[in-house]
Amino acid sequence: MSLKAGIVGLPNVGKSTLFNAITKMNILAANYPFATIEPNVGVVTVPDERLVFLNEMYKPKKLVPTTFEFTDIAGLVKGASKGEGLGNKFLSHIREVDAIVEVVRCFENGNITHVEGKIDPIRDIEIINTELILADLEIVENRINKIEKKAQTTKDKQTIAELAVLKKCQDSLNKEQALRNIEWNKDELEILSPFNFITLKKIIYAANVNEDDIASGNNTFTKQVEEYANKEGSKVIIMCAKLEEELSGLDDEDKKAFMSELGIDSSGLEKLIKATYDLLGLKTFFTSGEDECRAWTFKDGMKAPECAGIIHTDFQKGFIKAEVTSYNDLKALGSEKAVQEAGKLRLEGKEYLMQDGDICFFRFNVTK
């Protein structure tokens, strides 16, 4: 399951530095607007201590964690929806992601130019969010102009339904409300899906602070961002992109020692990756054995055959049953044999809703 998060923000807020840390890739991180012109893409592993446990138990030949794709997108400026800066290029790239990580500058540094002249995180957020709203509004109004007459003259039910949903979008966007903050039913979301609206995507604000503020937690800018995010039901991760870049270059032992000195138990990157994963309603199931232990990403609400299909389409097509063990049961009891003896190994059918931490073996049969 290919999943993408786009890292966005004004120029010089720390996007590319954060991306360097996430992917451990040495891309250009320069002190001038549009240092990133083409989107840089990196695949990261989702931290999961359960996979570490399975690795120690089975000693497999291969260990495969679940992954998440992050895209560093060129800095946005005021007027992007009208083509300013790299506007149209930026907007086309951001439409391709599943979720948005908006990096917001929450630190003072006279050596790093701010494109708007001074530090004001709420102004920065509103610049970006306004441009995204305007970009979606243009698509909405163009489509309304195209189908409104048809809806009135033909009385086609599908066209009428689409027009009603687009009018609802238009009303929301004209009030400067992102589409993600509006309630939609299943039928409406199906109509919206082909448009790939930017403001319908879920968002996390990454408040980029300096190293001193990570330890002290005393930063008035981040409090402003948290208040703003709370109003729209979004999440905020406070992190220092420069520090994360330094941590990414250390081995595990040195990294733990460094974080201990700073008084933190997990890196901002780990929090960001987990928060992004959770934001999209993603969960993990496992397959395990001597040949391979592997984590697989699935969306909450998926049934066993659908999850089997993530591994291979034949698994879903010929699905019979799923042998399921809860990770918590395996860890508590210590072995597959003990799980079986305790009656904790389950056979689940086609209607079984998969749970986070399920360890599965899928039975299937495909006849040609």
Coordinates of C-alpha atoms in Angstrom, one line a residue, residues 71-221:
T71 CA 7.9 14.2 -0.5
D72 CA 9.7 17.5 0.0
I73 CA 7.8 20.1 -2.1
A74 CA 9.1 23.4 -3.3
G75 CA 8.5 26.4 -0.9
L76 CA 5.1 28.1 -1.4
V77 CA 4.7 31.9 -1.5
K78 CA 1.8 34.3 -1.4
G79 CA 0.1 34.3 -4.8
A80 CA 1.0 30.7 -5.6
S81 CA -2.6 30.0 -6.7
K82 CA -2.1 32.6 -9.4
G83 CA 1.2 31.2 -10.5
E84 CA 3.6 33.2 -8.2
G85 CA 6.9 31.6 -7.4
L86 CA 6.6 28.0 -8.4
G87 CA 2.9 28.0 -7.7
N88 CA 1.4 25.7 -10.3
K89 CA 4.2 23.3 -10.0
F90 CA 3.9 23.2 -6.2
L91 CA 0.1 22.7 -6.3
S92 CA 0.3 19.8 -8.8
H93 CA 2.8 18.0 -6.5
I94 CA 0.8 18.5 -3.4
R95 CA -2.4 17.1 -5.0
E96 CA -0.6 13.7 -5.3
V97 CA 0.0 13.1 -1.6
D98 CA -2.3 11.5 1.0
A99 CA -1.6 13.9 3.8
I100 CA 0.2 17.2 4.4
V101 CA 2.9 18.0 6.9
E102 CA 3.1 21.8 7.1
V103 CA 6.4 23.0 8.5
V104 CA 6.0 26.3 10.5
R105 CA 9.0 28.3 11.5
C106 CA 8.9 29.0 15.3
F107 CA 12.4 30.2 15.9
E108 CA 14.4 33.4 15.5
N109 CA 17.6 33.4 13.5
G110 CA 19.0 36.6 11.9
N111 CA 21.2 34.5 9.6
I112 CA 18.3 32.8 7.9
T113 CA 16.1 35.0 5.8
H114 CA 12.4 34.9 6.3
V115 CA 10.5 35.4 3.0
E116 CA 7.9 37.6 4.8
G117 CA 10.5 39.6 6.7
K118 CA 9.7 38.6 10.3
I119 CA 8.6 35.5 12.3
D120 CA 4.9 35.1 12.6
P121 CA 3.7 31.5 12.4
I122 CA 0.0 32.2 12.2
R123 CA 0.5 34.5 9.3
D124 CA 2.7 31.9 7.6
I125 CA 0.0 29.2 8.1
E126 CA -2.7 31.4 6.8
I127 CA -0.7 32.3 3.7
I128 CA -0.3 28.7 2.8
N129 CA -3.9 27.7 3.7
T130 CA -5.3 30.6 1.8
E131 CA -3.4 29.7 -1.3
L132 CA -4.6 26.1 -1.1
I133 CA -8.2 27.2 -0.6
L134 CA -8.0 29.5 -3.7
A135 CA -6.5 26.7 -5.7
D136 CA -9.4 24.3 -4.8
L137 CA -11.9 27.1 -5.3
E138 CA -10.7 27.7 -8.9
I139 CA -11.3 24.0 -9.7
V140 CA -14.7 24.0 -8.0
E141 CA -15.9 27.1 -9.9
N142 CA -14.6 25.9 -13.3
R143 CA -16.5 22.6 -12.8
I144 CA -19.7 24.3 -11.7
N145 CA -19.6 26.5 -14.8
K146 CA -19.2 23.4 -16.9
I147 CA -22.1 21.3 -15.5
E148 CA -24.6 23.7 -14.1
K149 CA -26.5 24.2 -17.3
K150 CA -26.5 20.4 -17.9
A151 CA -28.0 19.8 -14.5
Q152 CA -30.8 22.3 -15.1
T153 CA -31.7 21.1 -18.6
T154 CA -31.2 17.3 -18.5
K155 CA -32.2 16.7 -14.8
D156 CA -29.6 14.0 -14.8
K157 CA -29.5 12.7 -11.2
Q158 CA -25.7 12.1 -11.2
T159 CA -25.0 15.6 -12.5
I160 CA -27.4 17.2 -10.0
A161 CA -25.8 15.3 -7.1
E162 CA -22.3 16.5 -8.2
L163 CA -23.5 20.0 -8.6
A164 CA -24.9 20.0 -5.0
V165 CA -21.6 18.7 -3.6
L166 CA -19.6 21.3 -5.5
K167 CA -21.9 24.1 -4.4
K168 CA -21.3 22.9 -0.8
C169 CA -17.5 23.1 -1.5
Q170 CA -17.9 26.6 -3.0
D171 CA -19.7 27.9 0.0
S172 CA -17.1 26.4 2.4
L173 CA -14.1 27.7 0.4
N174 CA -15.6 31.2 0.0
K175 CA -15.8 31.3 3.8
E176 CA -12.1 30.3 3.9
Q177 CA -12.9 26.9 5.4
A178 CA -10.8 24.0 4.3
L179 CA -12.9 21.1 2.9
R180 CA -11.4 18.7 5.5
N181 CA -13.2 20.7 8.2
I182 CA -16.6 20.0 6.7
E183 CA -18.7 16.9 7.3
W184 CA -19.2 14.7 4.3
N185 CA -21.2 11.5 3.9
K186 CA -20.0 8.5 2.0
D187 CA -21.8 9.4 -1.3
E188 CA -20.4 13.0 -1.2
L189 CA -16.8 11.7 -0.6
E190 CA -17.2 9.4 -3.7
I191 CA -18.1 12.4 -5.8
L192 CA -15.2 14.5 -4.4
S193 CA -12.6 11.7 -4.8
P194 CA -11.7 12.3 -8.5
F195 CA -11.0 16.0 -7.9
N196 CA -8.2 15.3 -5.4
F197 CA -8.8 18.6 -3.6
I198 CA -5.9 19.8 -1.6
T199 CA -7.8 21.2 1.4
L200 CA -9.7 17.8 1.8
K201 CA -6.4 16.2 2.8
K202 CA -5.6 15.9 6.4
I203 CA -2.8 18.0 7.9
I204 CA -0.2 18.0 10.6
Y205 CA 1.7 21.2 11.6
A206 CA 5.3 20.6 12.4
A207 CA 6.4 23.5 14.6
N208 CA 10.1 23.9 13.9
V209 CA 11.9 25.3 17.0
N210 CA 15.6 25.7 18.0
E211 CA 17.5 23.2 20.1
D212 CA 17.1 25.1 23.4
D213 CA 13.3 25.1 23.1
I214 CA 13.2 21.3 22.7
A215 CA 14.6 20.9 26.2
S216 CA 12.7 23.8 27.9
G217 CA 9.4 23.6 26.0
N218 CA 9.2 27.4 26.4
N219 CA 8.2 28.8 23.0
T220 CA 5.4 31.3 22.6
F221 CA 5.3 30.7 18.8

